[in-house]
PDB file of C-alpha atoms in Angstrom:
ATOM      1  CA  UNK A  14     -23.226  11.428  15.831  1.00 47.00           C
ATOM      2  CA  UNK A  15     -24.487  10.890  12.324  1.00 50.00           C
ATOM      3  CA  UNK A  16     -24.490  14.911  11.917  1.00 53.00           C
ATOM      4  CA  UNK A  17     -20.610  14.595  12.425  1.00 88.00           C
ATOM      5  CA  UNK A  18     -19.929  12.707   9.207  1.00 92.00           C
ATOM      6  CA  UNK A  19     -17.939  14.151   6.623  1.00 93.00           C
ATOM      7  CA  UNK A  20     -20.729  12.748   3.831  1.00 94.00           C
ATOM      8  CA  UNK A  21     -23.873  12.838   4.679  1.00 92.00           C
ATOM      9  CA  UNK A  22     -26.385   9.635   4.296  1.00 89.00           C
ATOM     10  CA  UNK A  23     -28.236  11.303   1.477  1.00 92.00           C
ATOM     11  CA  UNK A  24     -25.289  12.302   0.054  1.00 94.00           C
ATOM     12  CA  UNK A  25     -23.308   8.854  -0.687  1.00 92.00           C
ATOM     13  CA  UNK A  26     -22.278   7.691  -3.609  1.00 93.00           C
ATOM     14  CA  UNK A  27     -20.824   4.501  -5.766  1.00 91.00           C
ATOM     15  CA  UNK A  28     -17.249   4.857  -6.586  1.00 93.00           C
ATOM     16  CA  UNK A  29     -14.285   3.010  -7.489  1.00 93.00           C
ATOM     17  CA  UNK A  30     -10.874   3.092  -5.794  1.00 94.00           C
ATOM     18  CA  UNK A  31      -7.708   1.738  -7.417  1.00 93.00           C
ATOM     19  CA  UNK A  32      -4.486   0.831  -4.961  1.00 94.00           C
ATOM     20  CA  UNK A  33      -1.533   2.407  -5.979  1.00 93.00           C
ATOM     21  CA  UNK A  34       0.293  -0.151  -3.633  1.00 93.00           C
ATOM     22  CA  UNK A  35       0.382  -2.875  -6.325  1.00 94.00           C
ATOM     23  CA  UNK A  36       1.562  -5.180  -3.963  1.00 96.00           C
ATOM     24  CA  UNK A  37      -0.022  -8.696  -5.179  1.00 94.00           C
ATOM     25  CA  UNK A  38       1.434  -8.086  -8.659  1.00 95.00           C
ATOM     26  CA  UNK A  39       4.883  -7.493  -7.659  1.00 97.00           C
ATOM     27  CA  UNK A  40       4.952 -10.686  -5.486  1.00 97.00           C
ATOM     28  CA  UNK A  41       4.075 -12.560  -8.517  1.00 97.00           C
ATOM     29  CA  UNK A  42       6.778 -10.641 -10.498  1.00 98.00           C
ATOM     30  CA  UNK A  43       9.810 -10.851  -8.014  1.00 98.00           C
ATOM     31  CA  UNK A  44       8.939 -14.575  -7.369  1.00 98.00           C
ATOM     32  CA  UNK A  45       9.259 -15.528 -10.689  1.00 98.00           C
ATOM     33  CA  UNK A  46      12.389 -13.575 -11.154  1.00 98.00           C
ATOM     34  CA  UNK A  47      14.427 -14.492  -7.914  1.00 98.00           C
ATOM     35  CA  UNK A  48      15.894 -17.843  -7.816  1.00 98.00           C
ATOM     36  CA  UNK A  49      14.921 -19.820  -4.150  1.00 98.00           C
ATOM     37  CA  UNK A  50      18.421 -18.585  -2.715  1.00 98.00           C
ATOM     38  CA  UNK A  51      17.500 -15.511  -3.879  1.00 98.00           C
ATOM     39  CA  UNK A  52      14.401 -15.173  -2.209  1.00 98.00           C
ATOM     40  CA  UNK A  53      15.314 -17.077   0.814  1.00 98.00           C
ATOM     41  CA  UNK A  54      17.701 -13.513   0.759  1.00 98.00           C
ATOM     42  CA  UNK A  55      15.122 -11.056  -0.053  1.00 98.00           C
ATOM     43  CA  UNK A  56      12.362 -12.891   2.813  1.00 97.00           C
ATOM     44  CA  UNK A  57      15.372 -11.478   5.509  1.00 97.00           C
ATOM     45  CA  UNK A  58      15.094  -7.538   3.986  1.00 97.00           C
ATOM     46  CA  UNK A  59      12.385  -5.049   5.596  1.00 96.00           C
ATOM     47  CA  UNK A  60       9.962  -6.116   3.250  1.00 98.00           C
ATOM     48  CA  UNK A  61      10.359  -9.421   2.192  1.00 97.00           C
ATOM     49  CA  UNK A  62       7.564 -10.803   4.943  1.00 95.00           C
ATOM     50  CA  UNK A  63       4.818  -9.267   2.686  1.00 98.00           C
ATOM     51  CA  UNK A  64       5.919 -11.849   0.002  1.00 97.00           C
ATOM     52  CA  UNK A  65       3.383 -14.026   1.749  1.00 97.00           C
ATOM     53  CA  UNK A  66       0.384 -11.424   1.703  1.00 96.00           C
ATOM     54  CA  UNK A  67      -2.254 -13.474   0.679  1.00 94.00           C
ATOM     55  CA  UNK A  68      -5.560 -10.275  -0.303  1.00 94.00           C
ATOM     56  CA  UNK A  69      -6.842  -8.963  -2.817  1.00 92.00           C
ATOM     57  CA  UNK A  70      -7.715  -5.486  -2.430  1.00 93.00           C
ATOM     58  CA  UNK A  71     -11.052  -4.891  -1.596  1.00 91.00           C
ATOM     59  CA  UNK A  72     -12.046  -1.404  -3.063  1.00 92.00           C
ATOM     60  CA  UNK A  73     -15.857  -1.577  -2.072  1.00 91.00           C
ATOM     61  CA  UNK A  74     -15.290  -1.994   1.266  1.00 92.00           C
ATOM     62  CA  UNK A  75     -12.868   0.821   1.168  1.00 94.00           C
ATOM     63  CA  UNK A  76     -14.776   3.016  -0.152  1.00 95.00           C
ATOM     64  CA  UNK A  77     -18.180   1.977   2.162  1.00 92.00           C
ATOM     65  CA  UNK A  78     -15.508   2.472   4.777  1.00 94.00           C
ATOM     66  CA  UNK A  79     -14.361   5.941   3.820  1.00 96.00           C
ATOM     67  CA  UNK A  80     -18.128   7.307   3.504  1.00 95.00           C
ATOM     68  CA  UNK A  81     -18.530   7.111   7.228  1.00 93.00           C
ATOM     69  CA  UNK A  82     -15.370   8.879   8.005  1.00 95.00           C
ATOM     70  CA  UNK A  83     -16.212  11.752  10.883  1.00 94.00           C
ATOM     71  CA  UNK A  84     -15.232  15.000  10.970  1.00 89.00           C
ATOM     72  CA  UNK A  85     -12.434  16.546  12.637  1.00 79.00           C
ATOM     73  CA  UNK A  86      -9.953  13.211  12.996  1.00 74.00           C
ATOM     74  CA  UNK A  87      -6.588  13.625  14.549  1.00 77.00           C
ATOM     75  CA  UNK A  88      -3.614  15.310  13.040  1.00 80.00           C
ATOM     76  CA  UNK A  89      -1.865  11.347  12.804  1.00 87.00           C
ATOM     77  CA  UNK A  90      -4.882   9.954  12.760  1.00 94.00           C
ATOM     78  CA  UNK A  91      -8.148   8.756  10.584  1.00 95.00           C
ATOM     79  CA  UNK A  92     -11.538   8.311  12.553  1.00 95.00           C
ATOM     80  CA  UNK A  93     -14.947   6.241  11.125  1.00 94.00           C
ATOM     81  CA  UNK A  94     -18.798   5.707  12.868  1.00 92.00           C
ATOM     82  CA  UNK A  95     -19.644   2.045  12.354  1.00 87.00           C
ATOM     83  CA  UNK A  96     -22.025   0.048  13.516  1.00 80.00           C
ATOM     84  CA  UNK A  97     -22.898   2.555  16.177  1.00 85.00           C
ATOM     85  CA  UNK A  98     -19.661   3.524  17.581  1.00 88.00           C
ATOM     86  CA  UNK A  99     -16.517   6.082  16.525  1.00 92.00           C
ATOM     87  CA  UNK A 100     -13.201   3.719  15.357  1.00 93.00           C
ATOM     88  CA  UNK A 101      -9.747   5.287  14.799  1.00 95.00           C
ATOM     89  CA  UNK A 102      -7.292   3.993  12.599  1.00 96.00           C
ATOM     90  CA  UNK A 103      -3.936   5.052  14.049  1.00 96.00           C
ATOM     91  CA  UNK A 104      -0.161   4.637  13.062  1.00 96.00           C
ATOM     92  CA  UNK A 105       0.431   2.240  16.119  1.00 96.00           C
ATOM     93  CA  UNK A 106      -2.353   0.348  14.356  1.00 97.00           C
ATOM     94  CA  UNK A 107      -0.339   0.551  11.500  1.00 97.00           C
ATOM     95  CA  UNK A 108       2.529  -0.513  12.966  1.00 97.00           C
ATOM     96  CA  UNK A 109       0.764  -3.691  14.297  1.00 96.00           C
ATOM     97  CA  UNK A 110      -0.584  -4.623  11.147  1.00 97.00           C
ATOM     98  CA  UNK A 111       2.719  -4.147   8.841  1.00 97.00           C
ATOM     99  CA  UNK A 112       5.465  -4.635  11.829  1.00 97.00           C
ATOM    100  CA  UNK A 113       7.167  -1.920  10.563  1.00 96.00           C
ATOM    101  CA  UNK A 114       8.359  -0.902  13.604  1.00 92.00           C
ATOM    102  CA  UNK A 115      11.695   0.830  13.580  1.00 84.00           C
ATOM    103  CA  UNK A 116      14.555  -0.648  14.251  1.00 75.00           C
ATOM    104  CA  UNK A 117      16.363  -0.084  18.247  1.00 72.00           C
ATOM    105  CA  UNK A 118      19.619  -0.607  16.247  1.00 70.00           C
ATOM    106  CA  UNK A 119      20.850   2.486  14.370  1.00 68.00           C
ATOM    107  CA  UNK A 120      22.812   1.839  11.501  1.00 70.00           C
ATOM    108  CA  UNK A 121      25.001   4.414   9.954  1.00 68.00           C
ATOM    109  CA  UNK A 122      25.370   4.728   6.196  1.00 69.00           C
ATOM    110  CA  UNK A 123      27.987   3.575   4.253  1.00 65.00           C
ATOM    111  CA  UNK A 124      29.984   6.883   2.473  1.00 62.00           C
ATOM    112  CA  UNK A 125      31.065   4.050  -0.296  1.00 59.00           C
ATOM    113  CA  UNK A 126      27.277   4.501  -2.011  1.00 53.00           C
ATOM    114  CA  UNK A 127      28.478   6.506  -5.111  1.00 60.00           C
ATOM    115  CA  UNK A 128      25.603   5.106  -7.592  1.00 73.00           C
ATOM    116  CA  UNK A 129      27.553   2.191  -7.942  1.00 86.00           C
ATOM    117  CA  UNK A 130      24.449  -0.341  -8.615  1.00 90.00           C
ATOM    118  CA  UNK A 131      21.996   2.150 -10.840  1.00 90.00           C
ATOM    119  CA  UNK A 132      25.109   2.570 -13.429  1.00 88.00           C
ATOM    120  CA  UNK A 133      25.737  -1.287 -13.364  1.00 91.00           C
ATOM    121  CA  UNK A 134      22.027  -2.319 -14.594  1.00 91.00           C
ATOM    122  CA  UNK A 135      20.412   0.730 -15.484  1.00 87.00           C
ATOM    123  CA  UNK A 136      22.780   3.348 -16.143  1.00 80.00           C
ATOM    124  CA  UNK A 137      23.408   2.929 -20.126  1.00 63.00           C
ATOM    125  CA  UNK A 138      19.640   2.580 -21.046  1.00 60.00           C
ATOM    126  CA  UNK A 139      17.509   5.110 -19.309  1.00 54.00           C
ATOM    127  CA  UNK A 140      18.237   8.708 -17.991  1.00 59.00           C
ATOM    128  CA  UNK A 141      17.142   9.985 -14.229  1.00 65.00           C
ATOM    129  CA  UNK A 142      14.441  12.117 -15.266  1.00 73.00           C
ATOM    130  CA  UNK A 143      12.676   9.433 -18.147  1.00 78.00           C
ATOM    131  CA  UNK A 144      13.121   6.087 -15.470  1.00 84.00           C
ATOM    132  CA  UNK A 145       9.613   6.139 -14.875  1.00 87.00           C
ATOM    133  CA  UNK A 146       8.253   2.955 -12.405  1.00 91.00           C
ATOM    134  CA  UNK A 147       6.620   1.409 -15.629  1.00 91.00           C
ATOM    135  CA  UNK A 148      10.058   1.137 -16.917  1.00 91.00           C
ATOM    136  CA  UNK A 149      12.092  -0.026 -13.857  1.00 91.00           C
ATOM    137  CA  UNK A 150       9.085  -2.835 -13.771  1.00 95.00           C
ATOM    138  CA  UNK A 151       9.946  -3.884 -17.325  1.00 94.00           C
ATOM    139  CA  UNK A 152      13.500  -3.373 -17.044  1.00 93.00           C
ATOM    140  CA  UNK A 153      13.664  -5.358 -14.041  1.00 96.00           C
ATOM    141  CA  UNK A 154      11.958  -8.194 -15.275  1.00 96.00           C
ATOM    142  CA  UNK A 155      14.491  -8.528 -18.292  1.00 95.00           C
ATOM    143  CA  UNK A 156      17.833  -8.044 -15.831  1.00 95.00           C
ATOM    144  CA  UNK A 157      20.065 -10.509 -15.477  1.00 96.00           C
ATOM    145  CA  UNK A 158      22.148 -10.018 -11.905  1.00 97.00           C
ATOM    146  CA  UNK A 159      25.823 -10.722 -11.870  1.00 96.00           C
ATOM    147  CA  UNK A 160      25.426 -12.714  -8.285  1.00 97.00           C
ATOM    148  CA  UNK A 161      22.594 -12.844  -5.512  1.00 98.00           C
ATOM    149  CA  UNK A 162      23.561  -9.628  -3.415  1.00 97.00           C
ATOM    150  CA  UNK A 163      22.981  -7.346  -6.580  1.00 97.00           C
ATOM    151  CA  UNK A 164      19.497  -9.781  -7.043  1.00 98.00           C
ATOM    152  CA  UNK A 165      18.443  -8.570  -3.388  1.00 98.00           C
ATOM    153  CA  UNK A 166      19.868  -5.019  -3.682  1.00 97.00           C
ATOM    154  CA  UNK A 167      17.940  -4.185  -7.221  1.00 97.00           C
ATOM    155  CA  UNK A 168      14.884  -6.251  -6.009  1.00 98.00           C
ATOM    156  CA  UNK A 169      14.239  -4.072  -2.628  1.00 98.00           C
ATOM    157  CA  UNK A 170      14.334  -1.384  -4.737  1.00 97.00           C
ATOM    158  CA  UNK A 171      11.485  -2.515  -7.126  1.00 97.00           C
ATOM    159  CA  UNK A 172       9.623  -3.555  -4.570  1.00 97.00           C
ATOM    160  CA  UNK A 173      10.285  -0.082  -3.003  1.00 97.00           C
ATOM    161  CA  UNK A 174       8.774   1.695  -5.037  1.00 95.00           C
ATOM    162  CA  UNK A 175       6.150  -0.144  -6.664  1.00 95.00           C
ATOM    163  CA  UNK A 176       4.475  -2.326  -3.750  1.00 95.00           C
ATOM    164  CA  UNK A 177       5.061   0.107  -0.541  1.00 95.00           C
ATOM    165  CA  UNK A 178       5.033   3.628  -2.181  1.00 90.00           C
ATOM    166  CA  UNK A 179       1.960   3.731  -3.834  1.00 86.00           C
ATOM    167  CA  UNK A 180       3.544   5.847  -6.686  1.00 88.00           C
ATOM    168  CA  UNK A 181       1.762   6.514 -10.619  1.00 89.00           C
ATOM    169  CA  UNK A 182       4.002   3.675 -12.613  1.00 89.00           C
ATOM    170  CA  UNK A 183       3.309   5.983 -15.532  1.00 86.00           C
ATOM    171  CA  UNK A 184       3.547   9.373 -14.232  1.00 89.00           C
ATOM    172  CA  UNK A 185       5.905   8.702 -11.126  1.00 89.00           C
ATOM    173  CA  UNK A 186       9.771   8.197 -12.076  1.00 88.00           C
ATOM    174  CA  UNK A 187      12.243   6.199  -9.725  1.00 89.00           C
ATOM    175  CA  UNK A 188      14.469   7.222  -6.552  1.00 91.00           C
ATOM    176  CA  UNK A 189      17.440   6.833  -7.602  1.00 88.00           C
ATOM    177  CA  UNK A 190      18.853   7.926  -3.672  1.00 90.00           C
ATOM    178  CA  UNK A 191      17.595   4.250  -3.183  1.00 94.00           C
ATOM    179  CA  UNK A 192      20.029   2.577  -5.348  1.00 93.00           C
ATOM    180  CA  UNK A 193      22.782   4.019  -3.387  1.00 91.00           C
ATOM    181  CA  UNK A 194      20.765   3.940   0.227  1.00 93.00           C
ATOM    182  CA  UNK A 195      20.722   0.432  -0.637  1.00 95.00           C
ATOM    183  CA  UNK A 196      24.000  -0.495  -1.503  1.00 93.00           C
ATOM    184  CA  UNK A 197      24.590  -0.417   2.520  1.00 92.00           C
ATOM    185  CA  UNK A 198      21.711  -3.055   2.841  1.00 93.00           C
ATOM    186  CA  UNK A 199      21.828  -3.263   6.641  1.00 93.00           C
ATOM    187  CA  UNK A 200      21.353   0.689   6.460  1.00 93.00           C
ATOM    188  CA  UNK A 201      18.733   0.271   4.191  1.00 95.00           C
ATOM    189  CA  UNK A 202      16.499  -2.279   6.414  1.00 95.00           C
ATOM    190  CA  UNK A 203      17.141   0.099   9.348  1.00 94.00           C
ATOM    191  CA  UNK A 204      15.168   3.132   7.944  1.00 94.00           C
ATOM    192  CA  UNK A 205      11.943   4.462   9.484  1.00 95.00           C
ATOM    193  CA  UNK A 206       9.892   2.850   7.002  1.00 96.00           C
ATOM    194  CA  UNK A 207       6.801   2.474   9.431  1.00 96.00           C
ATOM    195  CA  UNK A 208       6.745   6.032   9.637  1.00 95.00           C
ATOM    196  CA  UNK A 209       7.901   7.085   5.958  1.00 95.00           C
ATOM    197  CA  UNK A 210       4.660   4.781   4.709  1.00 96.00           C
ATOM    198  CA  UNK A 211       2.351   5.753   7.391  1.00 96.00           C
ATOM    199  CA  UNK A 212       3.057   9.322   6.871  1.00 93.00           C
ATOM    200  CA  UNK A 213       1.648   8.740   3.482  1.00 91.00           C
ATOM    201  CA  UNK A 214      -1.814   6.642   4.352  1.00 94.00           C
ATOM    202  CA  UNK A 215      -3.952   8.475   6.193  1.00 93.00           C
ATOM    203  CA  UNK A 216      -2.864  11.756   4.150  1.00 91.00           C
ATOM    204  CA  UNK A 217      -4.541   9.478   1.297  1.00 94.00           C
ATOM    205  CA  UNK A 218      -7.698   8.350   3.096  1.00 95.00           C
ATOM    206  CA  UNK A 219      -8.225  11.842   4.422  1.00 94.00           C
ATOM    207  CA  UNK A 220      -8.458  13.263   0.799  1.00 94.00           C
ATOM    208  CA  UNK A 221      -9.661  10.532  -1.127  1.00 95.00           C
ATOM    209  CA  UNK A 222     -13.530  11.624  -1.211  1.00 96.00           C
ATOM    210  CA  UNK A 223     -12.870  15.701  -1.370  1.00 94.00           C
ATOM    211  CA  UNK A 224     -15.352  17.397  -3.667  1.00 95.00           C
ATOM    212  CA  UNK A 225     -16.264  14.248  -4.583  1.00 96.00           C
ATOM    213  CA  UNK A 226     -20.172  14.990  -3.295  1.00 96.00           C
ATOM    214  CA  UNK A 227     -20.561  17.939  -6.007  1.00 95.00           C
ATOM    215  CA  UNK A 228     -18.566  15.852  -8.852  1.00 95.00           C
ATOM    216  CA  UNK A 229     -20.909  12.630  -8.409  1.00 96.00           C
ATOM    217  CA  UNK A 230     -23.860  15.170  -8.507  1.00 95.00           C
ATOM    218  CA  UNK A 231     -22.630  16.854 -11.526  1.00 95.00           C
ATOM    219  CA  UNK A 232     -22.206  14.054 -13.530  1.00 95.00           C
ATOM    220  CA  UNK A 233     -25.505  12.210 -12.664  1.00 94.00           C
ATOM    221  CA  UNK A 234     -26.898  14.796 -14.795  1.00 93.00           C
ATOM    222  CA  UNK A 235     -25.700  13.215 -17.887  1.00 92.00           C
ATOM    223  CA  UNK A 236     -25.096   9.646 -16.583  1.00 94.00           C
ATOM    224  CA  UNK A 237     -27.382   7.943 -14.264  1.00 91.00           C
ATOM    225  CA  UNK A 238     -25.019   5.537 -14.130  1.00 92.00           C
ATOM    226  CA  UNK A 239     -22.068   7.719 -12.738  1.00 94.00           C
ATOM    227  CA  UNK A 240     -19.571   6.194 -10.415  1.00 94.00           C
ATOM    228  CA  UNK A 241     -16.655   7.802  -8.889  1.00 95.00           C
ATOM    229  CA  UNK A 242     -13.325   6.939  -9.334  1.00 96.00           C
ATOM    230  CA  UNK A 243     -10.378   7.551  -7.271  1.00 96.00           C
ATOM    231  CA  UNK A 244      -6.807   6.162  -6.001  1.00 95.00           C
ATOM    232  CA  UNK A 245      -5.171   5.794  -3.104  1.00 95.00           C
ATOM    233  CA  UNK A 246      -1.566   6.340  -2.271  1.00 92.00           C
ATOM    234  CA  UNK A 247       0.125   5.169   0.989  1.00 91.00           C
ATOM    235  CA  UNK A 248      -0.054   1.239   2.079  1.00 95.00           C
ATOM    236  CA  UNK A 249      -4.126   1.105   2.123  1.00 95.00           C
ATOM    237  CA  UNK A 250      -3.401  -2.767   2.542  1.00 96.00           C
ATOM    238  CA  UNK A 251      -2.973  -1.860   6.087  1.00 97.00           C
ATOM    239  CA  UNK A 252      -5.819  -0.121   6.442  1.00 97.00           C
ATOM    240  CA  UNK A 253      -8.314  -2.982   4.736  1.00 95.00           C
ATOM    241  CA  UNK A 254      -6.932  -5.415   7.482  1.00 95.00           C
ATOM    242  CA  UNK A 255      -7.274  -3.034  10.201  1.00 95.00           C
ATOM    243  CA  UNK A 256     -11.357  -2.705   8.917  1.00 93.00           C
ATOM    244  CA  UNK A 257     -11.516  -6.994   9.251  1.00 90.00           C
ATOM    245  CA  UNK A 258     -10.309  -6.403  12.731  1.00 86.00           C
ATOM    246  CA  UNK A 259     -13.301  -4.009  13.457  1.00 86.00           C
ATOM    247  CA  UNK A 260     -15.797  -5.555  11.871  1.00 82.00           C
ATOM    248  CA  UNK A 261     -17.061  -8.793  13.743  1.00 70.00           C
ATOM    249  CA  UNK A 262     -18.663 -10.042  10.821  1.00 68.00           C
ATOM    250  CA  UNK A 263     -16.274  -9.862   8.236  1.00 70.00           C
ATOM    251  CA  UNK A 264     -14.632 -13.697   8.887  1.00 64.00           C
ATOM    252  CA  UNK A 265     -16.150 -15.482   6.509  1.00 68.00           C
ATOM    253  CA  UNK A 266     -17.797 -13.353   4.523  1.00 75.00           C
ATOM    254  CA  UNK A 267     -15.426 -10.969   3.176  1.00 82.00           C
ATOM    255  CA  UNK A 268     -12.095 -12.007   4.487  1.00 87.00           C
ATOM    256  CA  UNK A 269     -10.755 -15.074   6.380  1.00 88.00           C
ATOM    257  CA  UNK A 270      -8.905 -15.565   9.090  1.00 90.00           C
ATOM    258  CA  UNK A 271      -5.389 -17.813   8.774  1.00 90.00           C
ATOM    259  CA  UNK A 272      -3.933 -17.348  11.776  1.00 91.00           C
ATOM    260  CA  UNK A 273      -4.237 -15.702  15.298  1.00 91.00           C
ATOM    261  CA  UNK A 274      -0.849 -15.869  15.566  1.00 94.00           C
ATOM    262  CA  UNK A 275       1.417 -14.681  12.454  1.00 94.00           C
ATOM    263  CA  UNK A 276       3.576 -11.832  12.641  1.00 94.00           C
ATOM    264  CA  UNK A 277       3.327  -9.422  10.816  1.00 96.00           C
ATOM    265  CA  UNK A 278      -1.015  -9.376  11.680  1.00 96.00           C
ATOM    266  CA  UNK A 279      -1.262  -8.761   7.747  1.00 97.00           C
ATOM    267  CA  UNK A 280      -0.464 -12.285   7.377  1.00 97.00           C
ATOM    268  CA  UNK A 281      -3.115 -13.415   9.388  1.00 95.00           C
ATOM    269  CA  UNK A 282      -6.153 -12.569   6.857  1.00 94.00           C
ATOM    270  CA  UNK A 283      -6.680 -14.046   3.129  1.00 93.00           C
ATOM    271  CA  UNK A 284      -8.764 -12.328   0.792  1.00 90.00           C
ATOM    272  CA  UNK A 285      -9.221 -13.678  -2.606  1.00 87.00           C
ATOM    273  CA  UNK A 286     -12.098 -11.902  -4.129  1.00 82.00           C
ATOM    274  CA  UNK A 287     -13.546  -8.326  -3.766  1.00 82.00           C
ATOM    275  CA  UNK A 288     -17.506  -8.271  -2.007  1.00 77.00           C
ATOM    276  CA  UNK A 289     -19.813  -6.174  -3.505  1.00 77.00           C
ATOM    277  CA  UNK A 290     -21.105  -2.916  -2.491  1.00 75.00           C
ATOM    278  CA  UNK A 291     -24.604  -3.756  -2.161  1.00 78.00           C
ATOM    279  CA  UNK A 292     -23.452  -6.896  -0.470  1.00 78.00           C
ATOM    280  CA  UNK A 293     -21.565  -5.389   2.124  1.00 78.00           C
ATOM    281  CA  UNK A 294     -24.272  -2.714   3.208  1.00 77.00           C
ATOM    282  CA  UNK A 295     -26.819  -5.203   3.529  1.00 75.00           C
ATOM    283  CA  UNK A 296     -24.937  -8.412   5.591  1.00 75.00           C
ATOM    284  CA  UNK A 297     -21.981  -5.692   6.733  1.00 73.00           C
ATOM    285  CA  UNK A 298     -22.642  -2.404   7.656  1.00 70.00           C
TER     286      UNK A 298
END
């Protein structure tokens, strides 16, 4: 089986992943900028349940995690060999983990969304094609909403596109189709977002350590100290709770468990710090 890896043994090597899912900062953000009615409003959107996600994002067990990836996963799929046996990370598992299941009710959209709510708050400071994510995040924290609805309206937006996207804040600029999608909020909560997310993870994880092997080699000849750095696009979040799932030793020692029972299963792990590399391949893996 171990000929089937991706990476060989003798070929790993230390590197660094950044989330581009910056989920734990924009909970902090949005609630210290909604007011409690405000939130109470934004917890009943698609996305307000991961208000409560309680983890840190663990990049060395990420990356220990993507070095025993196995060749030839499926098309909607991401496969690993751990401790002795081939796991596979797929988008139902996804769907467990996030509940982003999509909605049995369709809901048409509104044909009043005309920009309407980008003009109101954003439309006399920044052009389309300059609003980049660094700038809706600043902008956003300065706004000051005319009532509640336009609080939860301009709020799913942010957290959109800088928690669930896993978009560049500097290089990325904003959707504005989201501004009007959302001005029809019931529409808005009713999109495929399990799918439109997913679609985007294992695309990440499947390209993440590409010609990474020859890089980390290439450098090492200048810098013994090399290590590899790399992001992550898509809602790796996901993925890092699916790992404590497989991993019968992780409670404890690199996550714990809150709750057998909360819904979405994200909500069911805490994570507060990040475990070492060497750490996790010696009491781990």
């Amino acid at each position: 089986m171990l000929k089937s890896l991706k990476i060989r043994e003798v070929d790993r090597f230390p590197g660094q992943v950044t989330c581009l899912a910056h989920v734990a900062n924009a909970n902090k953000i949005v609630k210290q900028k909604l007011t409690e009615r405000q939130l109470e409003m934004f917890k009943r959107t698609v996305f307000g349940r991961f208000l409560d996600i309680e983890l840190v994002f663990n990049n060395p067990l990420i990356h220990h995690m993507l070095l025993w990836e196995v060749k030839n996963s499926g098309m909607d799929s991401i496969s690993f060999f751990v401790r002795g046996k081939v796991v596979t990370f797929s988008k139902d598992d996804f769907l467990l983990i996030t509940g982003l299941w999509r909605s049995l009710t369709r809901v048409g959209r509104s044909e009043e969304s005309s920009h309407e709510l980008f003009t109101k708050y954003f439309g006399s400071r920044l052009a389309s094609d300059t609003f980049h994510l660094h700038l809706l995040e600043e902008e956003y924290k300065e706004l000051v909403f005319e009532n509640d609805d336009d609080a939860v309206k301009i709020t799913l937006v942010y957290y959109t596109e800088v928690a669930m996207m896993s978009k560049n804040k500097q290089k990325n600029v904003v959707d504005r189709t989201l501004f009007d999608d959302v001005e029809d909020i019931d529409y808005y909560n009713s999109l495929d977002w399990g799918t439109i997310i997913w679609q985007r993870t294992p695309d990440s994880l499947k390209i993440a350590l590409k010609d990474k092997v020859g890089l980390y080699k290439e450098k090492m000849r200048g810098n013994k100290n090399y290590v590899v750095k790399y992001s992550l696009r898509g809602f790796p979040q996901a993925f890092q709770v699916w790992t404590y799932k497989i991993l019968s030793l992780i409670a404890g020692n690199v996550a714990t468990r809150k709750s057998n029972v909360a819904i979405p299963r994200i909500l069911r792990w805490s994570c507060s710090h990040s475990v070492s590399f060497k750490t996790l391949e010696r009491d781990i893996f």
